[in-house]
mmCIF file of C-alpha atoms and ligand atoms in Angstrom:
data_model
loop_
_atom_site.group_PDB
_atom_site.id
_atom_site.type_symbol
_atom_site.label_atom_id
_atom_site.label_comp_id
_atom_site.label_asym_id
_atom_site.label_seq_id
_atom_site.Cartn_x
_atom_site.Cartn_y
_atom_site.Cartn_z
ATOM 1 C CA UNK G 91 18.960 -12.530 -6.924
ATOM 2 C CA UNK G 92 16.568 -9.433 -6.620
ATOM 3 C CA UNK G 93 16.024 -10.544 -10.325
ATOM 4 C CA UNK G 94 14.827 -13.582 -9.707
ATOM 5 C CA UNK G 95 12.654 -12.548 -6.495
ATOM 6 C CA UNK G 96 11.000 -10.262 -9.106
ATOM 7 C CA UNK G 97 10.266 -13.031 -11.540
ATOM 8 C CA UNK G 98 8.893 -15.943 -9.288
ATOM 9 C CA UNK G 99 6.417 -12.917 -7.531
ATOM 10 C CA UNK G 100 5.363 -12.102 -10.897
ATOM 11 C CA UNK G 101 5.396 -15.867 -11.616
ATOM 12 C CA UNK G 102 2.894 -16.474 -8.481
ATOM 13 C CA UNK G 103 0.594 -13.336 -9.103
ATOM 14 C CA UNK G 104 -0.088 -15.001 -12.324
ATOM 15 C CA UNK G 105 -1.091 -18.493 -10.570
ATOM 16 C CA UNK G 106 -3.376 -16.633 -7.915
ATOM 17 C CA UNK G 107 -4.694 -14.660 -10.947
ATOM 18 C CA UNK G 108 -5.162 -17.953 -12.759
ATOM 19 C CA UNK G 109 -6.986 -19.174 -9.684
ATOM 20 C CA UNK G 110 -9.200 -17.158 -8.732
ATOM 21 C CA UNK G 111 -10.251 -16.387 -12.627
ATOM 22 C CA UNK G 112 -8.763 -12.351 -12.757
ATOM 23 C CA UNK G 113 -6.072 -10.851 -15.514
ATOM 24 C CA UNK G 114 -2.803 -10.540 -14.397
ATOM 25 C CA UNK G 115 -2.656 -7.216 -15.199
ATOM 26 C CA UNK G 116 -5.470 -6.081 -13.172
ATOM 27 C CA UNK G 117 -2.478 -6.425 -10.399
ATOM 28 C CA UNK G 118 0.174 -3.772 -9.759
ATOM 29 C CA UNK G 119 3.069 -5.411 -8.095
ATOM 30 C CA UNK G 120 4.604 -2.682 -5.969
ATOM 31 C CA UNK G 121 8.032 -3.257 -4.474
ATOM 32 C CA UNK G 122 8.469 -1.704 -1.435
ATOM 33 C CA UNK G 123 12.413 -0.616 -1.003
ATOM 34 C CA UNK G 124 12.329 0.502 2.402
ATOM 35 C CA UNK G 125 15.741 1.140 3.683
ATOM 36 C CA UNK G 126 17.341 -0.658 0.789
ATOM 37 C CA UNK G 127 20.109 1.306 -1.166
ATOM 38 C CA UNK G 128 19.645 2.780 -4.827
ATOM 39 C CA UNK G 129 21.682 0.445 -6.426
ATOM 40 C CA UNK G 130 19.241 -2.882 -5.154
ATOM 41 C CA UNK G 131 16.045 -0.049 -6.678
ATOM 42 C CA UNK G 132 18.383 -0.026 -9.232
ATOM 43 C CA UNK G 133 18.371 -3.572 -9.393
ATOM 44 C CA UNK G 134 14.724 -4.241 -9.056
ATOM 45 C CA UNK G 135 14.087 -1.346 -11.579
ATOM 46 C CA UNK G 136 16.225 -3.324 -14.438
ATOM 47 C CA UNK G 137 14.282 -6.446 -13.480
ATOM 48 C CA UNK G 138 11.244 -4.588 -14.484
ATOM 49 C CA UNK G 139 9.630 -2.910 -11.439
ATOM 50 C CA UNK G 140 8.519 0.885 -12.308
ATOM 51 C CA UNK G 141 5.961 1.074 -9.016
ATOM 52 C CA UNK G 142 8.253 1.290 -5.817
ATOM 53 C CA UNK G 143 6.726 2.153 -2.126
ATOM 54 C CA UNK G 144 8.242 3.631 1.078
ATOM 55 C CA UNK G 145 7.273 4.461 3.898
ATOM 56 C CA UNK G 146 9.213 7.274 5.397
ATOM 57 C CA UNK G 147 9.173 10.931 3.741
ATOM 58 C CA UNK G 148 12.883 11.294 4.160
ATOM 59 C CA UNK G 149 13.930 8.546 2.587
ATOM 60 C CA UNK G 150 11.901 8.881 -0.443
ATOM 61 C CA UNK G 151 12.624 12.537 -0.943
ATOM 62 C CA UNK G 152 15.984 11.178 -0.992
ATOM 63 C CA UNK G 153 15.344 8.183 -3.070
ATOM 64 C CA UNK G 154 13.323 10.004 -6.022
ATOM 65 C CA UNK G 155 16.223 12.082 -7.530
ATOM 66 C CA UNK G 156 18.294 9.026 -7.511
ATOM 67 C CA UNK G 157 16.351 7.150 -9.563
ATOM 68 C CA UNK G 158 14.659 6.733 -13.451
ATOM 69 C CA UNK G 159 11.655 9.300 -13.638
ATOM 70 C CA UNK G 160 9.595 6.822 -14.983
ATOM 71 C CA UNK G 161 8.935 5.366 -11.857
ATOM 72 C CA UNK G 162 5.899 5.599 -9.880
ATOM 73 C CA UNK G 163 6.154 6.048 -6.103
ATOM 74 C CA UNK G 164 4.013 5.108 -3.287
ATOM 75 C CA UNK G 165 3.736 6.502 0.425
ATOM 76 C CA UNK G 166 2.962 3.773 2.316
ATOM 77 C CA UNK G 167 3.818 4.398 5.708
ATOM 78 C CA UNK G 168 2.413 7.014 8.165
ATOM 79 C CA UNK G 169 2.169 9.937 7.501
ATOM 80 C CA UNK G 170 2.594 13.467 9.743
ATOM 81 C CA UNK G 171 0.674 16.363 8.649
ATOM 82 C CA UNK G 172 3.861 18.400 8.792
ATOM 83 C CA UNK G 173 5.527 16.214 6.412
ATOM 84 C CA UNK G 174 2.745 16.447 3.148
ATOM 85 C CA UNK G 175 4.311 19.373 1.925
ATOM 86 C CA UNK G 176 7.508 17.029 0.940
ATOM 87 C CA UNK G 177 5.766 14.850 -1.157
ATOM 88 C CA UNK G 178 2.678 16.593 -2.766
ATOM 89 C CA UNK G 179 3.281 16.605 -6.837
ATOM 90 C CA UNK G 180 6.232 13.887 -6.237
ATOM 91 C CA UNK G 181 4.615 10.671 -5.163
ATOM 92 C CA UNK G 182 1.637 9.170 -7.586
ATOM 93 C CA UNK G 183 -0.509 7.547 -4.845
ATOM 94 C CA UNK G 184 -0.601 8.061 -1.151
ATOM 95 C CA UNK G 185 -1.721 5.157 0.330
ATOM 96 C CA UNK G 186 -2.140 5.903 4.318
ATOM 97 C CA UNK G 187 -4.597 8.418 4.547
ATOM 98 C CA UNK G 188 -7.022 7.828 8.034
ATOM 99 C CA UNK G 189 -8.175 11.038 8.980
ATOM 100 C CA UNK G 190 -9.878 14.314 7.510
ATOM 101 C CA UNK G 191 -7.436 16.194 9.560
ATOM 102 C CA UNK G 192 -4.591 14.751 7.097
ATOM 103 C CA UNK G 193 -6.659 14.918 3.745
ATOM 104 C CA UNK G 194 -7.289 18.522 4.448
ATOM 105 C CA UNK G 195 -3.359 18.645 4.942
ATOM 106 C CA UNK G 196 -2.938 17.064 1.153
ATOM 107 C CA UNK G 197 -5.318 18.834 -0.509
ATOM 108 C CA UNK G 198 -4.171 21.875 0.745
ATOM 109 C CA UNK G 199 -0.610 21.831 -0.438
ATOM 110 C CA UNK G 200 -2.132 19.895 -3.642
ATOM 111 C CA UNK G 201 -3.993 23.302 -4.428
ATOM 112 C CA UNK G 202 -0.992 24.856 -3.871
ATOM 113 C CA UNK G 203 0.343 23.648 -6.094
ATOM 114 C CA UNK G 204 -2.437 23.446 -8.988
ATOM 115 C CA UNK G 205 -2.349 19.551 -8.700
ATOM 116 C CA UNK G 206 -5.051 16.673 -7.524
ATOM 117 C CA UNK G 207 -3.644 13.691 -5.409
ATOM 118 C CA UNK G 208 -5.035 10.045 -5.243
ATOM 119 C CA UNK G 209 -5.311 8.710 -2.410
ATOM 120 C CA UNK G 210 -6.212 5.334 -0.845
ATOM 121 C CA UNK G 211 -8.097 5.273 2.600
ATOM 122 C CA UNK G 212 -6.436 2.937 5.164
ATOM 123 C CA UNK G 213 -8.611 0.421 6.936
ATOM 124 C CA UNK G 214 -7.486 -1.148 10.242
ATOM 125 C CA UNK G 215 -9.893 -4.292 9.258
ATOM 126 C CA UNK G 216 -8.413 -6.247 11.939
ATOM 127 C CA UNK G 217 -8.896 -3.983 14.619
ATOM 128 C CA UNK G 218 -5.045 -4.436 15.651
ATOM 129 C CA UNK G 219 -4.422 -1.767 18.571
ATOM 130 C CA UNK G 220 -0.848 -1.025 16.861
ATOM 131 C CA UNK G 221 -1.842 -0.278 13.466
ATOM 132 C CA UNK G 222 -3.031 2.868 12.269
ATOM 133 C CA UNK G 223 -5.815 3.123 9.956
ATOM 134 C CA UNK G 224 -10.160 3.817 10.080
ATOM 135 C CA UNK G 225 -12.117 0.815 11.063
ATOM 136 C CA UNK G 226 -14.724 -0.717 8.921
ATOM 137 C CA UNK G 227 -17.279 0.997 10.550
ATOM 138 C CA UNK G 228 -15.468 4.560 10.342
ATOM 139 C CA UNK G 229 -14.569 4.265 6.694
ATOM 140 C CA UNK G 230 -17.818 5.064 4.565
ATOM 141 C CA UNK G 231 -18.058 8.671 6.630
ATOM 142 C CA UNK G 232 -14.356 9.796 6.531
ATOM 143 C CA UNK G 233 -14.514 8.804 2.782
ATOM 144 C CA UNK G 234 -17.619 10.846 2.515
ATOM 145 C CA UNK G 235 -16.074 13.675 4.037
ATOM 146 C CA UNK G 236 -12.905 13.561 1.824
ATOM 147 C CA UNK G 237 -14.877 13.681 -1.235
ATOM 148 C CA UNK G 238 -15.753 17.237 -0.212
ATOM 149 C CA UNK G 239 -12.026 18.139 -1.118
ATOM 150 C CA UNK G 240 -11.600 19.340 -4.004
ATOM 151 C CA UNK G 241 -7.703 18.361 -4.843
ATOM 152 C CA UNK G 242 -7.727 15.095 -3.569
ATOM 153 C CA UNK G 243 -9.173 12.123 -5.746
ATOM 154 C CA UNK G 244 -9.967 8.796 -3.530
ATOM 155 C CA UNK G 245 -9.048 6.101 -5.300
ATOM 156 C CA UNK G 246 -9.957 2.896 -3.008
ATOM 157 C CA UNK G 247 -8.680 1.374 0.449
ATOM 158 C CA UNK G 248 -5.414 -0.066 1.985
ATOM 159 C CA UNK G 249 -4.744 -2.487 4.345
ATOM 160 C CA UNK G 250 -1.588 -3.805 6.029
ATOM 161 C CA UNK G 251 -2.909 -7.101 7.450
ATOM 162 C CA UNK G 252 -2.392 -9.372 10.474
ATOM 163 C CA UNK G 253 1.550 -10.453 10.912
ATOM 164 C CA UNK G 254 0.832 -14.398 10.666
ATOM 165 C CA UNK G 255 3.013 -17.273 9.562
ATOM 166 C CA UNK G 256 -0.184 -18.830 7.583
ATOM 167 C CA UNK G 257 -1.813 -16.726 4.813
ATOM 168 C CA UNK G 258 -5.032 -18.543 5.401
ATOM 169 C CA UNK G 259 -5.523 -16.465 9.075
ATOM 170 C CA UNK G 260 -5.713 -13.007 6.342
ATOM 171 C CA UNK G 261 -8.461 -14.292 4.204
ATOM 172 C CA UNK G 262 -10.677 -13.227 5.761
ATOM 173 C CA UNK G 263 -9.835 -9.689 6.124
ATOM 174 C CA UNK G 264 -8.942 -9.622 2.618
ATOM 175 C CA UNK G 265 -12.711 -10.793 2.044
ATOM 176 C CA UNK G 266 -13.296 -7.759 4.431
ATOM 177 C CA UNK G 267 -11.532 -5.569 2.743
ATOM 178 C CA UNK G 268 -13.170 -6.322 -0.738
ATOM 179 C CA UNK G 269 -16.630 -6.255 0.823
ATOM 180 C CA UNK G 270 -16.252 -2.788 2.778
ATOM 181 C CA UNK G 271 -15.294 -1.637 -0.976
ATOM 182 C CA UNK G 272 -17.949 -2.566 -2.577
ATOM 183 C CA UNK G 273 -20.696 -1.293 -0.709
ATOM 184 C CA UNK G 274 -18.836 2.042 -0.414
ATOM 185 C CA UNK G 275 -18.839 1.904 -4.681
ATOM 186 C CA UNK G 276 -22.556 1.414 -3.888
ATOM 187 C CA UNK G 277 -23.060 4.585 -2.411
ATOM 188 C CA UNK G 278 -22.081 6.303 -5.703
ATOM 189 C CA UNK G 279 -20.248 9.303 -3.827
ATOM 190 C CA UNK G 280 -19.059 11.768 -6.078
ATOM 191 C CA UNK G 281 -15.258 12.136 -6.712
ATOM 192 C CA UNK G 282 -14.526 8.960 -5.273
ATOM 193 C CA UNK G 283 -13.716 5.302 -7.285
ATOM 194 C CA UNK G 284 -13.647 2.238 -5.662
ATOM 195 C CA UNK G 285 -11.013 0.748 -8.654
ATOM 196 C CA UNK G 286 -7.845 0.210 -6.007
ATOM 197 C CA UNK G 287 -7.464 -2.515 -3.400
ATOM 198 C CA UNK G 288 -4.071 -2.231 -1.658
ATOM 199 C CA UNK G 289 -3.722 -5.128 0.122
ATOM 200 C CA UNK G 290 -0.899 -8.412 0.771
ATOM 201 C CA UNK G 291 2.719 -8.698 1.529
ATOM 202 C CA UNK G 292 5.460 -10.997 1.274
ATOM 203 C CA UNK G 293 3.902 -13.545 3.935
ATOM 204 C CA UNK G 294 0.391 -13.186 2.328
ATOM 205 C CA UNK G 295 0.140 -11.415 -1.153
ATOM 206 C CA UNK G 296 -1.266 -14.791 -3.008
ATOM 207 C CA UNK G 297 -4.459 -15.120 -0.809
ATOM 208 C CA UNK G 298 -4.811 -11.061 -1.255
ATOM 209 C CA UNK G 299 -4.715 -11.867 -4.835
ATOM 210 C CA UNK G 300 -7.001 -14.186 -4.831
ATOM 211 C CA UNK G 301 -9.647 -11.906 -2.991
ATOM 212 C CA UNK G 302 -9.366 -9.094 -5.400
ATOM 213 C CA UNK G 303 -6.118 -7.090 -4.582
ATOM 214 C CA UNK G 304 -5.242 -4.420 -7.465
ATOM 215 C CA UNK G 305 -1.853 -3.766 -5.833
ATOM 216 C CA UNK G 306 0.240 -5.755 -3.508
ATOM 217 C CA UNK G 307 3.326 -4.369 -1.547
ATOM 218 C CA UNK G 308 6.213 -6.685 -1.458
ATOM 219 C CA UNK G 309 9.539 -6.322 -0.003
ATOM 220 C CA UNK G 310 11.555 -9.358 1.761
ATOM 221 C CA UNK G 311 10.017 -11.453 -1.242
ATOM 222 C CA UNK G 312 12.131 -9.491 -3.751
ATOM 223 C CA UNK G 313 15.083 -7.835 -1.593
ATOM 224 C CA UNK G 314 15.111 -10.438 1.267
ATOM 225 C CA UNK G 315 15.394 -9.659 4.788
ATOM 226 C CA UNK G 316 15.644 -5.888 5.646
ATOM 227 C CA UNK G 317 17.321 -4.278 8.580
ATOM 228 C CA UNK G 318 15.598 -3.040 11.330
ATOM 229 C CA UNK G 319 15.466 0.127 10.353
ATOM 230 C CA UNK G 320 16.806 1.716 13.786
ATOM 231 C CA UNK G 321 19.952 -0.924 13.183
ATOM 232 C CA UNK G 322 20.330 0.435 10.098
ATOM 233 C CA UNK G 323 21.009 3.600 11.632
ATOM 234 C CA UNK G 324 23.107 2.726 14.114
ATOM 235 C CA UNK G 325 25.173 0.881 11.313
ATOM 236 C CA UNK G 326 25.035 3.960 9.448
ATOM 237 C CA UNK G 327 26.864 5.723 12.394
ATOM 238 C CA UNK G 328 29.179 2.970 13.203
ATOM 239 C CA UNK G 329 27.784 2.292 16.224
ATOM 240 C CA UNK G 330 27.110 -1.440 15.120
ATOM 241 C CA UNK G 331 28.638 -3.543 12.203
ATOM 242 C CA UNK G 332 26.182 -4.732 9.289
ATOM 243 C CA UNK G 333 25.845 -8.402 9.379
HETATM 244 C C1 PLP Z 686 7.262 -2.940 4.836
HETATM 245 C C2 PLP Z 686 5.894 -2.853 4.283
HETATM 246 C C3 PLP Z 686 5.437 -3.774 3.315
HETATM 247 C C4 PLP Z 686 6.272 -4.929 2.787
HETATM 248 O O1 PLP Z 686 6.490 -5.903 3.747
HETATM 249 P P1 PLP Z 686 7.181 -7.300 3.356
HETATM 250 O O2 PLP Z 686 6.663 -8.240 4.378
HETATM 251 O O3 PLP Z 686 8.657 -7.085 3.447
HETATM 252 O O4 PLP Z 686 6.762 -7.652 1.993
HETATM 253 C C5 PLP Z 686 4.157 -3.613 2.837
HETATM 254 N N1 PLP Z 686 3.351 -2.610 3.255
HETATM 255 C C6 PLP Z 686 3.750 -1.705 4.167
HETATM 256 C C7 PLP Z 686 2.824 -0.628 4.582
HETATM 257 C C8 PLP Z 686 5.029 -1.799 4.721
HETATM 258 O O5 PLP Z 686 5.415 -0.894 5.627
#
């Protein structure tokens, strides 16, 4: 099954790419194996996928021993200051950085240990109250600011977009997205490239193609549906039965 998930996303990344007149492999198709076990990474990782995301530290630090070294790994949740040192040197692209106070953080432990981290600047582009992420209007100053650092490289922006049932509603911010990007690669700020767009899901990924997205984060389309993660837990415990 997770075989087949893998193939028809890869199958509609190439329509979109078709579409909207871009190469195929201009798109990194990252698949996000959040509170799935090793053996469905395993899985996906047979299927093809070398580029998987999380987004808790623990369960990555857990994850990465368990699996081929060959594969790439992505931060793509929140992340606490206190929890940088974990994944500094282990993880090829944080994706959730939205403050200076946290890129200080990485760059820190990154010069610790004689390394340089890329990093993608998250962009709350809808303005949804419970997202984190820079708005529009913040992002050309905090990206500024991080270019000061010496160990950190900024690679381009992130967005995780509107939940909607109808990718159309997303377009728009996608457009957004791609715009607030350009102009920043306009201001020619030294140390920082403008060459990643981390945007689409599951519900939405073929529109963010379409509008320029240079990764896309997909989970339910190749793994189906997850468990909440706090029923997880609990299942873990015993407290409640899987279903
Ligand atoms: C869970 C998650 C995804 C994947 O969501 P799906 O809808 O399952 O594809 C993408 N990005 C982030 C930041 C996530 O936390």
């Amino acid at each position: 099954m997770i075989q087949e998930n893998w193939e028809s996303v890869r199958k509609t990344i190439k329509e979109s790419c078709e579409k909207a007149g871009r190469n195929p492999d201009e798109v990194t198709l990252i698949t996000v194996s959040k509170t799935k076990p090793v053996s469905a990474l395993r899985e996906a990782y047979e299927a093809g996928s070398r580029d998987f995301g999380e987004n808790k530290v623990q369960e990555l630090v857990d994850k990465i021993p368990e699996l081929p070294a060959d594969i790439r790994w992505h931060m793509i949740g929140h992340l606490q200051r206190n929890k940088v040192k974990y994944i500094v040197g282990r993880v090829s692209m944080i994706h959730s950085v939205d403050s200076l106070r946290l890129a200080e953080e990485i760059s820190r432990e990154a010069q610790k240990q004689g390394c340089v981290v890329d990093i993608l600047i998250e962009v709350n582009v809808a303005g949804e109250e419970s997202k984190f992420g820079v708005s529009p209007e913040e992002a050309p100053e905090l990206v500024e600011k991080i270019s000061a650092l010496s160990c950190l490289r900024v690679q381009g922006l992130m967005t995780i977009a509107p939940f909607t049932e109808d990718p159309e509603k997303n377009r728009p911010y996608f457009r957004k997205l791609k715009k607030l990007s350009v102009d920043i690669e306009g201001k020619n700020i030294d140390n920082v490239n403008m060459t990643v767009l981390s945007m689409g899901m599951t519900g939405d990924y073929s529109v963010a193609v379409e509008e320029g997205a240079t990764c896309i984060r997909v989970g339910t389309g190749i793994f189906g549906e997850r468990q909440p993660q706090q029923k997880a837990l609990q299942a873990a415990k015993g407290v409640v039965k899987w279903e």
